């Protein structure tokens, strides 16, 4: 009985390890796309802020919209390319909905700093834009992976079954108990 329990524990740990590794890869890919999106966002923001007469929050909103478009392409074709692609219209609608919430979080922080506290220097604007982006990123990661780019249930079930079969002993004799 101890051997069976030990194998089950190892099997459970192996499955947990696989899930953790998959989550770590997903976070890394999300981070790569997100980091590039940050560069796009800051580039457009500073170009708009210093190259036009737009107010700081308006320039930030435009930059965020450009970054959202960039990130959708990156997430769909890099981070979550193996996820369900059957409902693209629904996926895009949910992506835009959660992105708009992220836009409000990101630019709400900048708005509060700029108009609530009068922190409007270039350094302050970039700092509070960055802070808002960080908070919005936490929300976006959770919402995108939970609602937008859903894992394919069949693939998870097959992977789970395969890992169970790989770790199960080939032919374990039945245990007979005497009463």
Tab-separated table of N, CA and C in Angstrom:
chain	number	residue	atom	x	y	z
A	1	UNK	N	0.825	-1.187	0.000
A	1	UNK	CA	0.000	0.000	0.000
A	1	UNK	C	0.865	1.244	0.000
A	2	UNK	N	2.022	1.168	0.678
A	2	UNK	CA	2.907	2.322	0.748
A	2	UNK	C	3.473	2.660	-0.625
A	3	UNK	N	3.803	1.641	-1.404
A	3	UNK	CA	4.334	1.877	-2.741
A	3	UNK	C	3.331	2.592	-3.629
A	4	UNK	N	2.057	2.196	-3.523
A	4	UNK	CA	1.009	2.833	-4.324
A	4	UNK	C	0.848	4.288	-3.921
A	5	UNK	N	0.827	4.542	-2.617
A	5	UNK	CA	0.692	5.917	-2.130
A	5	UNK	C	1.876	6.749	-2.583
A	6	UNK	N	3.059	6.170	-2.540
A	6	UNK	CA	4.267	6.886	-2.960
A	6	UNK	C	4.204	7.230	-4.447
A	7	UNK	N	3.738	6.253	-5.275
A	7	UNK	CA	3.613	6.507	-6.715
A	7	UNK	C	2.570	7.591	-6.976
A	8	UNK	N	1.468	7.550	-6.245
A	8	UNK	CA	0.422	8.564	-6.419
A	8	UNK	C	0.947	9.935	-6.046
A	9	UNK	N	1.740	10.006	-4.983
A	9	UNK	CA	2.322	11.282	-4.566
A	9	UNK	C	3.262	11.799	-5.640
A	10	UNK	N	4.120	10.914	-6.168
A	10	UNK	CA	5.037	11.324	-7.238
A	10	UNK	C	4.255	11.756	-8.468
A	11	UNK	N	3.185	11.004	-8.776
A	11	UNK	CA	2.347	11.343	-9.924
A	11	UNK	C	1.715	12.710	-9.732
A	12	UNK	N	1.207	12.969	-8.528
A	12	UNK	CA	0.608	14.265	-8.225
A	12	UNK	C	1.635	15.382	-8.303
A	13	UNK	N	2.836	15.113	-7.798
A	13	UNK	CA	3.904	16.122	-7.867
A	13	UNK	C	4.340	16.358	-9.306
A	14	UNK	N	4.364	15.291	-10.100
A	14	UNK	CA	4.730	15.444	-11.506
A	14	UNK	C	3.722	16.297	-12.259
A	15	UNK	N	2.450	16.063	-11.981
A	15	UNK	CA	1.395	16.862	-12.627
A	15	UNK	C	1.469	18.309	-12.162
A	16	UNK	N	1.728	18.497	-10.876
A	16	UNK	CA	1.866	19.853	-10.335
A	16	UNK	C	3.061	20.553	-10.976
A	17	UNK	N	4.147	19.838	-11.132
A	17	UNK	CA	5.359	20.392	-11.761
A	17	UNK	C	5.069	20.790	-13.207
A	18	UNK	N	4.328	19.948	-13.935
A	18	UNK	CA	3.982	20.261	-15.325
A	18	UNK	C	3.125	21.516	-15.397
A	19	UNK	N	2.162	21.643	-14.500
A	19	UNK	CA	1.308	22.833	-14.481
A	19	UNK	C	2.126	24.070	-14.156
A	20	UNK	N	3.023	23.952	-13.187
A	20	UNK	CA	3.867	25.088	-12.818
A	20	UNK	C	4.764	25.499	-13.984
A	21	UNK	N	5.373	24.514	-14.657
A	21	UNK	CA	6.223	24.810	-15.818
A	21	UNK	C	5.430	25.496	-16.929
A	22	UNK	N	4.213	25.015	-17.176
A	22	UNK	CA	3.362	25.623	-18.210
A	22	UNK	C	3.003	27.054	-17.830
A	23	UNK	N	2.681	27.282	-16.561
A	23	UNK	CA	2.362	28.640	-16.104
A	23	UNK	C	3.587	29.548	-16.211
A	24	UNK	N	4.757	29.032	-15.866
A	24	UNK	CA	5.987	29.827	-15.966
A	24	UNK	C	6.266	30.221	-17.425
A	25	UNK	N	6.059	29.285	-18.357
A	25	UNK	CA	6.237	29.603	-19.789
A	25	UNK	C	5.223	30.646	-20.240
A	26	UNK	N	3.989	30.504	-19.777
A	26	UNK	CA	2.943	31.459	-20.145
A	26	UNK	C	3.278	32.852	-19.616
A	27	UNK	N	3.730	32.927	-18.383
A	27	UNK	CA	4.102	34.220	-17.800
A	27	UNK	C	5.275	34.823	-18.566
A	28	UNK	N	6.252	34.003	-18.937
A	28	UNK	CA	7.409	34.508	-19.689
A	28	UNK	C	6.976	35.059	-21.046
A	29	UNK	N	6.127	34.327	-21.766
A	29	UNK	CA	5.647	34.801	-23.068
A	29	UNK	C	4.802	36.062	-22.912
A	30	UNK	N	3.936	36.079	-21.903
A	30	UNK	CA	3.134	37.268	-21.620
A	30	UNK	C	4.069	38.439	-21.338
A	31	UNK	N	5.144	38.187	-20.598
A	31	UNK	CA	6.115	39.227	-20.270
A	31	UNK	C	6.843	39.779	-21.479
A	32	UNK	N	7.203	38.905	-22.412
A	32	UNK	CA	7.888	39.359	-23.628
A	32	UNK	C	6.978	40.290	-24.434
A	33	UNK	N	5.757	39.838	-24.668
A	33	UNK	CA	4.805	40.673	-25.415
A	33	UNK	C	4.521	41.953	-24.633
A	34	UNK	N	4.330	41.816	-23.328
A	34	UNK	CA	4.057	42.980	-22.497
A	34	UNK	C	5.198	43.979	-22.502
A	35	UNK	N	6.442	43.487	-22.423
A	35	UNK	CA	7.604	44.386	-22.436
A	35	UNK	C	7.687	45.154	-23.757
A	36	UNK	N	7.441	44.466	-24.851
A	36	UNK	CA	7.433	45.154	-26.146
A	36	UNK	C	6.280	46.150	-26.211
A	37	UNK	N	5.133	45.762	-25.643
A	37	UNK	CA	3.993	46.670	-25.579
A	37	UNK	C	4.289	47.902	-24.741
A	38	UNK	N	5.053	47.729	-23.670
A	38	UNK	CA	5.460	48.864	-22.834
A	38	UNK	C	6.318	49.830	-23.650
A	39	UNK	N	7.250	49.267	-24.415
A	39	UNK	CA	8.094	50.126	-25.269
A	39	UNK	C	7.252	50.897	-26.281
A	40	UNK	N	6.304	50.217	-26.897
A	40	UNK	CA	5.402	50.876	-27.842
A	40	UNK	C	4.610	51.964	-27.116
A	41	UNK	N	4.067	51.625	-25.963
A	41	UNK	CA	3.244	52.553	-25.191
A	41	UNK	C	4.045	53.801	-24.801
A	42	UNK	N	5.222	53.607	-24.225
A	42	UNK	CA	6.048	54.752	-23.820
A	42	UNK	C	6.548	55.549	-25.026
A	43	UNK	N	6.893	54.843	-26.089
A	43	UNK	CA	7.363	55.545	-27.290
A	43	UNK	C	6.295	56.463	-27.860
A	44	UNK	N	5.096	55.922	-28.038
A	44	UNK	CA	3.998	56.725	-28.577
A	44	UNK	C	3.616	57.828	-27.587
A	45	UNK	N	3.582	57.509	-26.284
A	45	UNK	CA	3.235	58.494	-25.261
A	45	UNK	C	4.191	59.688	-25.302
A	46	UNK	N	5.472	59.423	-25.286
A	46	UNK	CA	6.438	60.524	-25.260
A	46	UNK	C	6.487	61.270	-26.581
A	47	UNK	N	6.286	60.571	-27.679
A	47	UNK	CA	6.203	61.239	-28.976
A	47	UNK	C	4.998	62.176	-29.009
A	48	UNK	N	3.850	61.694	-28.528
A	48	UNK	CA	2.632	62.517	-28.509
A	48	UNK	C	2.762	63.670	-27.498
A	49	UNK	N	3.367	63.384	-26.362
A	49	UNK	CA	3.470	64.399	-25.307
A	49	UNK	C	4.402	65.534	-25.704
A	50	UNK	N	5.493	65.201	-26.343
A	50	UNK	CA	6.491	66.219	-26.680
A	50	UNK	C	6.399	66.705	-28.126
A	51	UNK	N	5.701	65.967	-28.961
A	51	UNK	CA	5.607	66.350	-30.361
A	51	UNK	C	4.291	67.017	-30.735
A	52	UNK	N	3.342	67.029	-29.790
A	52	UNK	CA	2.039	67.642	-30.058
A	52	UNK	C	1.647	68.511	-28.863
A	53	UNK	N	0.531	69.173	-28.993
A	53	UNK	CA	0.011	69.997	-27.891
A	53	UNK	C	-1.059	69.258	-27.081
A	54	UNK	N	-1.155	67.949	-27.256
A	54	UNK	CA	-2.165	67.181	-26.517
A	54	UNK	C	-1.870	67.196	-25.021
A	55	UNK	N	-2.938	67.185	-24.234
A	55	UNK	CA	-2.774	67.068	-22.788
A	55	UNK	C	-2.206	65.696	-22.467
A	56	UNK	N	-1.572	65.596	-21.315
A	56	UNK	CA	-0.829	64.396	-20.954
A	56	UNK	C	-1.706	63.136	-20.935
A	57	UNK	N	-2.881	63.204	-20.373
A	57	UNK	CA	-3.720	62.007	-20.286
A	57	UNK	C	-4.257	61.617	-21.667
A	58	UNK	N	-4.579	62.591	-22.492
A	58	UNK	CA	-5.026	62.268	-23.865
A	58	UNK	C	-3.914	61.592	-24.657
A	59	UNK	N	-2.704	62.092	-24.517
A	59	UNK	CA	-1.556	61.461	-25.185
A	59	UNK	C	-1.374	60.029	-24.670
A	60	UNK	N	-1.585	59.845	-23.385
A	60	UNK	CA	-1.442	58.519	-22.788
A	60	UNK	C	-2.524	57.558	-23.285
A	61	UNK	N	-3.745	58.038	-23.402
A	61	UNK	CA	-4.829	57.188	-23.893
A	61	UNK	C	-4.543	56.731	-25.326
A	62	UNK	N	-4.083	57.643	-26.170
A	62	UNK	CA	-3.741	57.276	-27.551
A	62	UNK	C	-2.630	56.230	-27.552
A	63	UNK	N	-1.609	56.430	-26.723
A	63	UNK	CA	-0.497	55.476	-26.640
A	63	UNK	C	-0.980	54.112	-26.154
A	64	UNK	N	-1.880	54.122	-25.205
A	64	UNK	CA	-2.405	52.866	-24.674
A	64	UNK	C	-3.208	52.119	-25.740
A	65	UNK	N	-3.985	52.819	-26.509
A	65	UNK	CA	-4.774	52.183	-27.583
A	65	UNK	C	-3.839	51.550	-28.620
A	66	UNK	N	-2.772	52.236	-28.994
A	66	UNK	CA	-1.803	51.678	-29.946
A	66	UNK	C	-1.158	50.424	-29.352
A	67	UNK	N	-0.798	50.484	-28.074
A	67	UNK	CA	-0.183	49.334	-27.413
A	67	UNK	C	-1.163	48.163	-27.301
A	68	UNK	N	-2.427	48.448	-27.069
A	68	UNK	CA	-3.443	47.386	-26.994
A	68	UNK	C	-3.520	46.641	-28.328
A	69	UNK	N	-3.524	47.360	-29.425
A	69	UNK	CA	-3.558	46.720	-30.747
A	69	UNK	C	-2.311	45.863	-30.967
A	70	UNK	N	-1.157	46.416	-30.610
A	70	UNK	CA	0.102	45.676	-30.728
A	70	UNK	C	0.057	44.402	-29.880
A	71	UNK	N	-0.416	44.541	-28.636
A	71	UNK	CA	-0.441	43.405	-27.713
A	71	UNK	C	-1.412	42.314	-28.159
A	72	UNK	N	-2.540	42.689	-28.747
A	72	UNK	CA	-3.475	41.656	-29.193
A	72	UNK	C	-2.789	40.735	-30.206
A	73	UNK	N	-2.115	41.317	-31.152
A	73	UNK	CA	-1.422	40.514	-32.163
A	73	UNK	C	-0.374	39.612	-31.487
A	74	UNK	N	0.390	40.181	-30.562
A	74	UNK	CA	1.408	39.393	-29.860
A	74	UNK	C	0.826	38.280	-29.015
A	75	UNK	N	-0.242	38.576	-28.301
A	75	UNK	CA	-0.851	37.551	-27.459
A	75	UNK	C	-1.490	36.448	-28.292
A	76	UNK	N	-2.238	36.817	-29.332
A	76	UNK	CA	-2.938	35.829	-30.150
A	76	UNK	C	-1.960	34.931	-30.901
A	77	UNK	N	-0.893	35.513	-31.463
A	77	UNK	CA	-0.018	34.731	-32.343
A	77	UNK	C	1.283	34.284	-31.700
A	78	UNK	N	1.530	34.650	-30.428
A	78	UNK	CA	2.741	34.197	-29.738
A	78	UNK	C	2.402	33.582	-28.379
A	79	UNK	N	1.901	34.375	-27.460
A	79	UNK	CA	1.672	33.889	-26.099
A	79	UNK	C	0.611	32.803	-26.053
A	80	UNK	N	-0.521	33.043	-26.683
A	80	UNK	CA	-1.655	32.121	-26.591
A	80	UNK	C	-1.977	31.480	-27.943
A	81	UNK	N	-0.989	31.236	-28.774
A	81	UNK	CA	-1.244	30.680	-30.108
A	81	UNK	C	-1.814	29.270	-30.057
A	82	UNK	N	-1.595	28.567	-28.952
A	82	UNK	CA	-2.103	27.196	-28.847
A	82	UNK	C	-3.482	27.123	-28.198
A	83	UNK	N	-4.074	28.266	-27.922
A	83	UNK	CA	-5.377	28.294	-27.262
A	83	UNK	C	-6.503	28.257	-28.279
A	84	UNK	N	-7.702	28.062	-27.773
A	84	UNK	CA	-8.904	27.960	-28.601
A	84	UNK	C	-9.035	29.156	-29.539
A	85	UNK	N	-9.228	28.870	-30.833
A	85	UNK	CA	-9.361	29.928	-31.839
A	85	UNK	C	-10.745	29.936	-32.474
A	86	UNK	N	-11.667	29.190	-31.912
A	86	UNK	CA	-12.961	29.027	-32.573
A	86	UNK	C	-13.846	30.267	-32.496
A	87	UNK	N	-13.754	31.033	-31.446
A	87	UNK	CA	-14.641	32.180	-31.296
A	87	UNK	C	-13.890	33.495	-31.349
A	88	UNK	N	-13.316	33.796	-32.506
A	88	UNK	CA	-12.488	35.007	-32.624
A	88	UNK	C	-13.245	36.287	-32.325
A	89	UNK	N	-14.496	36.397	-32.746
A	89	UNK	CA	-15.261	37.629	-32.494
A	89	UNK	C	-15.476	37.805	-30.993
A	90	UNK	N	-15.831	36.723	-30.314
A	90	UNK	CA	-16.007	36.783	-28.865
A	90	UNK	C	-14.680	37.087	-28.184
A	91	UNK	N	-13.618	36.428	-28.639
A	91	UNK	CA	-12.286	36.654	-28.081
A	91	UNK	C	-11.886	38.118	-28.194
A	92	UNK	N	-12.053	38.682	-29.378
A	92	UNK	CA	-11.676	40.083	-29.601
A	92	UNK	C	-12.549	41.020	-28.773
A	93	UNK	N	-13.824	40.728	-28.669
A	93	UNK	CA	-14.722	41.552	-27.860
A	93	UNK	C	-14.302	41.547	-26.397
A	94	UNK	N	-14.030	40.356	-25.848
A	94	UNK	CA	-13.590	40.260	-24.460
A	94	UNK	C	-12.229	40.926	-24.269
A	95	UNK	N	-11.324	40.725	-25.244
A	95	UNK	CA	-10.005	41.353	-25.157
A	95	UNK	C	-10.150	42.871	-25.083
A	96	UNK	N	-10.974	43.414	-25.949
A	96	UNK	CA	-11.165	44.868	-25.954
A	96	UNK	C	-11.836	45.347	-24.668
A	97	UNK	N	-12.810	44.593	-24.179
A	97	UNK	CA	-13.483	44.962	-22.933
A	97	UNK	C	-12.484	45.022	-21.776
A	98	UNK	N	-11.707	43.962	-21.598
A	98	UNK	CA	-10.743	43.933	-20.490
A	98	UNK	C	-9.598	44.924	-20.731
A	99	UNK	N	-9.261	45.161	-21.975
A	99	UNK	CA	-8.230	46.154	-22.282
A	99	UNK	C	-8.693	47.559	-21.929
A	100	UNK	N	-9.975	47.837	-22.165
A	100	UNK	CA	-10.513	49.156	-21.804
A	100	UNK	C	-10.488	49.335	-20.284
A	101	UNK	N	-10.810	48.273	-19.537
A	101	UNK	CA	-10.713	48.358	-18.077
A	101	UNK	C	-9.262	48.628	-17.682
A	102	UNK	N	-8.319	47.931	-18.314
A	102	UNK	CA	-6.899	48.185	-18.064
A	102	UNK	C	-6.498	49.603	-18.435
A	103	UNK	N	-7.043	50.110	-19.534
A	103	UNK	CA	-6.786	51.490	-19.960
A	103	UNK	C	-7.256	52.474	-18.889
A	104	UNK	N	-8.420	52.223	-18.313
A	104	UNK	CA	-8.950	53.096	-17.262
A	104	UNK	C	-8.053	53.028	-16.020
A	105	UNK	N	-7.617	51.827	-15.645
A	105	UNK	CA	-6.724	51.693	-14.491
A	105	UNK	C	-5.428	52.464	-14.745
A	106	UNK	N	-4.800	52.173	-15.883
A	106	UNK	CA	-3.518	52.799	-16.236
A	106	UNK	C	-3.615	54.315	-16.266
A	107	UNK	N	-4.594	54.816	-16.976
A	107	UNK	CA	-4.696	56.259	-17.156
A	107	UNK	C	-5.383	56.950	-15.976
A	108	UNK	N	-6.113	56.190	-15.177
A	108	UNK	CA	-6.674	56.739	-13.948
A	108	UNK	C	-5.587	57.118	-12.964
A	109	UNK	N	-4.554	56.287	-12.852
A	109	UNK	CA	-3.414	56.605	-11.990
A	109	UNK	C	-2.725	57.871	-12.496
A	110	UNK	N	-2.499	57.955	-13.804
A	110	UNK	CA	-1.855	59.136	-14.386
A	110	UNK	C	-2.727	60.378	-14.205
A	111	UNK	N	-4.018	60.224	-14.395
A	111	UNK	CA	-4.949	61.342	-14.220
A	111	UNK	C	-4.909	61.863	-12.779
A	112	UNK	N	-4.962	60.943	-11.810
A	112	UNK	CA	-4.933	61.347	-10.392
A	112	UNK	C	-3.631	62.068	-10.059
A	113	UNK	N	-2.515	61.576	-10.562
A	113	UNK	CA	-1.224	62.219	-10.288
A	113	UNK	C	-1.143	63.595	-10.945
A	114	UNK	N	-1.605	63.677	-12.194
A	114	UNK	CA	-1.489	64.926	-12.957
A	114	UNK	C	-2.461	65.991	-12.468
A	115	UNK	N	-3.725	65.629	-12.375
A	115	UNK	CA	-4.744	66.628	-12.066
A	115	UNK	C	-5.109	66.668	-10.583
A	116	UNK	N	-4.885	65.591	-9.873
A	116	UNK	CA	-5.180	65.574	-8.447
A	116	UNK	C	-4.047	66.146	-7.604
A	117	UNK	N	-2.803	65.846	-8.024
A	117	UNK	CA	-1.646	66.271	-7.248
A	117	UNK	C	-0.761	67.278	-7.972
A	118	UNK	N	-1.037	67.534	-9.238
A	118	UNK	CA	-0.249	68.502	-9.993
A	118	UNK	C	1.130	68.006	-10.397
A	119	UNK	N	1.325	66.681	-10.387
A	119	UNK	CA	2.618	66.115	-10.778
A	119	UNK	C	2.622	65.942	-12.293
A	120	UNK	N	3.168	66.935	-12.992
A	120	UNK	CA	3.048	66.997	-14.449
A	120	UNK	C	4.381	67.104	-15.176
A	121	UNK	N	5.504	66.945	-14.469
A	121	UNK	CA	6.778	66.997	-15.188
A	121	UNK	C	6.894	65.742	-16.053
A	122	UNK	N	7.811	65.754	-16.974
A	122	UNK	CA	7.994	64.603	-17.859
A	122	UNK	C	8.347	63.351	-17.055
A	123	UNK	N	9.242	63.505	-16.085
A	123	UNK	CA	9.642	62.367	-15.254
A	123	UNK	C	8.456	61.849	-14.432
A	124	UNK	N	7.714	62.757	-13.827
A	124	UNK	CA	6.559	62.351	-13.023
A	124	UNK	C	5.497	61.674	-13.886
A	125	UNK	N	5.227	62.225	-15.052
A	125	UNK	CA	4.227	61.622	-15.945
A	125	UNK	C	4.631	60.209	-16.341
A	126	UNK	N	5.899	60.031	-16.685
A	126	UNK	CA	6.372	58.702	-17.069
A	126	UNK	C	6.334	57.736	-15.887
A	127	UNK	N	6.675	58.218	-14.699
A	127	UNK	CA	6.639	57.358	-13.513
A	127	UNK	C	5.213	56.888	-13.232
A	128	UNK	N	4.255	57.811	-13.232
A	128	UNK	CA	2.883	57.424	-12.904
A	128	UNK	C	2.221	56.645	-14.040
A	129	UNK	N	2.645	56.871	-15.258
A	129	UNK	CA	2.168	56.037	-16.359
A	129	UNK	C	2.679	54.611	-16.143
A	130	UNK	N	3.939	54.484	-15.772
A	130	UNK	CA	4.529	53.175	-15.518
A	130	UNK	C	3.833	52.466	-14.355
A	131	UNK	N	3.566	53.179	-13.291
A	131	UNK	CA	2.858	52.608	-12.143
A	131	UNK	C	1.460	52.124	-12.557
A	132	UNK	N	0.746	52.948	-13.287
A	132	UNK	CA	-0.581	52.559	-13.775
A	132	UNK	C	-0.527	51.356	-14.698
A	133	UNK	N	0.505	51.300	-15.536
A	133	UNK	CA	0.668	50.155	-16.436
A	133	UNK	C	0.893	48.871	-15.633
A	134	UNK	N	1.665	48.968	-14.567
A	134	UNK	CA	1.919	47.793	-13.733
A	134	UNK	C	0.642	47.259	-13.110
A	135	UNK	N	-0.166	48.147	-12.552
A	135	UNK	CA	-1.436	47.725	-11.953
A	135	UNK	C	-2.375	47.145	-13.011
A	136	UNK	N	-2.438	47.798	-14.149
A	136	UNK	CA	-3.303	47.324	-15.232
A	136	UNK	C	-2.818	45.975	-15.771
A	137	UNK	N	-1.514	45.756	-15.790
A	137	UNK	CA	-0.959	44.496	-16.286
A	137	UNK	C	-1.385	43.324	-15.414
A	138	UNK	N	-1.391	43.507	-14.119
A	138	UNK	CA	-1.856	42.437	-13.227
A	138	UNK	C	-3.305	42.061	-13.550
A	139	UNK	N	-4.140	43.070	-13.727
A	139	UNK	CA	-5.539	42.824	-14.085
A	139	UNK	C	-5.639	42.143	-15.447
A	140	UNK	N	-4.894	42.646	-16.413
A	140	UNK	CA	-4.973	42.094	-17.768
A	140	UNK	C	-4.513	40.644	-17.808
A	141	UNK	N	-3.412	40.313	-17.134
A	141	UNK	CA	-2.925	38.933	-17.148
A	141	UNK	C	-4.011	37.994	-16.641
A	142	UNK	N	-4.591	38.339	-15.491
A	142	UNK	CA	-5.640	37.496	-14.931
A	142	UNK	C	-6.829	37.391	-15.887
A	143	UNK	N	-7.308	38.511	-16.391
A	143	UNK	CA	-8.526	38.482	-17.207
A	143	UNK	C	-8.297	37.825	-18.571
A	144	UNK	N	-7.147	38.070	-19.205
A	144	UNK	CA	-6.892	37.471	-20.515
A	144	UNK	C	-6.815	35.949	-20.410
A	145	UNK	N	-6.073	35.451	-19.416
A	145	UNK	CA	-5.903	34.003	-19.324
A	145	UNK	C	-7.171	33.316	-18.824
A	146	UNK	N	-7.995	34.033	-18.055
A	146	UNK	CA	-9.212	33.445	-17.499
A	146	UNK	C	-10.375	33.503	-18.479
A	147	UNK	N	-10.535	34.608	-19.193
A	147	UNK	CA	-11.731	34.829	-19.987
A	147	UNK	C	-11.502	34.932	-21.486
A	148	UNK	N	-10.344	35.411	-21.915
A	148	UNK	CA	-10.160	35.696	-23.342
A	148	UNK	C	-9.494	34.540	-24.069
A	149	UNK	N	-8.293	34.182	-23.658
A	149	UNK	CA	-7.530	33.135	-24.337
A	149	UNK	C	-7.630	31.861	-23.508
A	150	UNK	N	-8.781	31.208	-23.577
A	150	UNK	CA	-9.030	30.024	-22.765
A	150	UNK	C	-8.251	28.828	-23.298
A	151	UNK	N	-7.811	27.995	-22.364
A	151	UNK	CA	-7.137	26.756	-22.750
A	151	UNK	C	-8.158	25.813	-23.363
A	152	UNK	N	-7.685	25.004	-24.256
A	152	UNK	CA	-8.546	23.999	-24.858
A	152	UNK	C	-8.752	22.868	-23.854
A	153	UNK	N	-9.982	22.578	-23.473
A	153	UNK	CA	-10.220	21.542	-22.475
A	153	UNK	C	-9.736	20.168	-22.923
A	154	UNK	N	-9.920	19.836	-24.176
A	154	UNK	CA	-9.525	18.517	-24.666
A	154	UNK	C	-8.017	18.332	-24.554
A	155	UNK	N	-7.246	19.353	-24.861
A	155	UNK	CA	-5.788	19.250	-24.799
A	155	UNK	C	-5.335	19.006	-23.364
A	156	UNK	N	-5.949	19.703	-22.420
A	156	UNK	CA	-5.587	19.512	-21.012
A	156	UNK	C	-5.942	18.104	-20.557
A	157	UNK	N	-7.093	17.616	-20.986
A	157	UNK	CA	-7.514	16.277	-20.594
A	157	UNK	C	-6.573	15.228	-21.173
A	158	UNK	N	-6.178	15.380	-22.418
A	158	UNK	CA	-5.258	14.432	-23.052
A	158	UNK	C	-3.906	14.471	-22.355
A	159	UNK	N	-3.402	15.652	-22.058
A	159	UNK	CA	-2.110	15.779	-21.385
A	159	UNK	C	-2.161	15.133	-20.006
A	160	UNK	N	-3.249	15.332	-19.305
A	160	UNK	CA	-3.403	14.737	-17.982
A	160	UNK	C	-3.447	13.220	-18.076
A	161	UNK	N	-4.201	12.705	-19.034
A	161	UNK	CA	-4.303	11.251	-19.212
A	161	UNK	C	-2.960	10.658	-19.617
A	162	UNK	N	-2.244	11.335	-20.508
A	162	UNK	CA	-0.943	10.833	-20.937
A	162	UNK	C	0.040	10.798	-19.781
A	163	UNK	N	0.039	11.834	-18.954
A	163	UNK	CA	0.966	11.848	-17.822
A	163	UNK	C	0.608	10.743	-16.834
A	164	UNK	N	-0.688	10.452	-16.677
A	164	UNK	CA	-1.121	9.368	-15.793
A	164	UNK	C	-0.627	8.028	-16.324
A	165	UNK	N	-0.746	7.812	-17.631
A	165	UNK	CA	-0.334	6.540	-18.223
A	165	UNK	C	1.179	6.376	-18.192
A	166	UNK	N	1.907	7.459	-18.368
A	166	UNK	CA	3.372	7.375	-18.365
A	166	UNK	C	3.913	7.024	-16.990
A	167	UNK	N	3.273	7.481	-15.943
A	167	UNK	CA	3.788	7.282	-14.604
A	167	UNK	C	3.230	6.040	-13.930
A	168	UNK	N	2.267	5.381	-14.535
A	168	UNK	CA	1.652	4.181	-13.969
A	168	UNK	C	2.526	2.978	-14.287
A	169	UNK	N	2.731	2.087	-13.332
A	169	UNK	CA	3.538	0.891	-13.619
A	169	UNK	C	2.857	0.036	-14.687
A	170	UNK	N	3.668	-0.643	-15.482
A	170	UNK	CA	3.158	-1.396	-16.623
A	170	UNK	C	2.154	-2.473	-16.197
A	171	UNK	N	2.529	-3.341	-15.292
A	171	UNK	CA	1.606	-4.402	-14.900
A	171	UNK	C	1.783	-4.682	-13.408
A	172	UNK	N	1.045	-4.015	-12.613
A	172	UNK	CA	1.094	-4.231	-11.187
A	172	UNK	C	0.121	-5.336	-10.835
A	173	UNK	N	0.577	-6.349	-10.083
A	173	UNK	CA	-0.343	-7.433	-9.744
A	173	UNK	C	-1.416	-6.933	-8.788
A	174	UNK	N	-2.609	-7.472	-8.886
A	174	UNK	CA	-3.675	-7.067	-7.979
A	174	UNK	C	-3.371	-7.466	-6.560
A	175	UNK	N	-3.815	-6.687	-5.631
A	175	UNK	CA	-3.614	-6.973	-4.216
A	175	UNK	C	-4.853	-7.683	-3.699
A	176	UNK	N	-4.692	-8.887	-3.168
A	176	UNK	CA	-5.805	-9.650	-2.611
A	176	UNK	C	-5.681	-9.640	-1.100
A	177	UNK	N	-6.742	-9.320	-0.470
A	177	UNK	CA	-6.748	-9.313	0.985
A	177	UNK	C	-7.542	-10.506	1.496
A	178	UNK	N	-7.026	-11.069	2.530
A	178	UNK	CA	-7.687	-12.227	3.141
A	178	UNK	C	-8.473	-11.723	4.340
A	179	UNK	N	-9.710	-12.148	4.432
A	179	UNK	CA	-10.558	-11.743	5.567
A	179	UNK	C	-10.425	-12.674	6.719
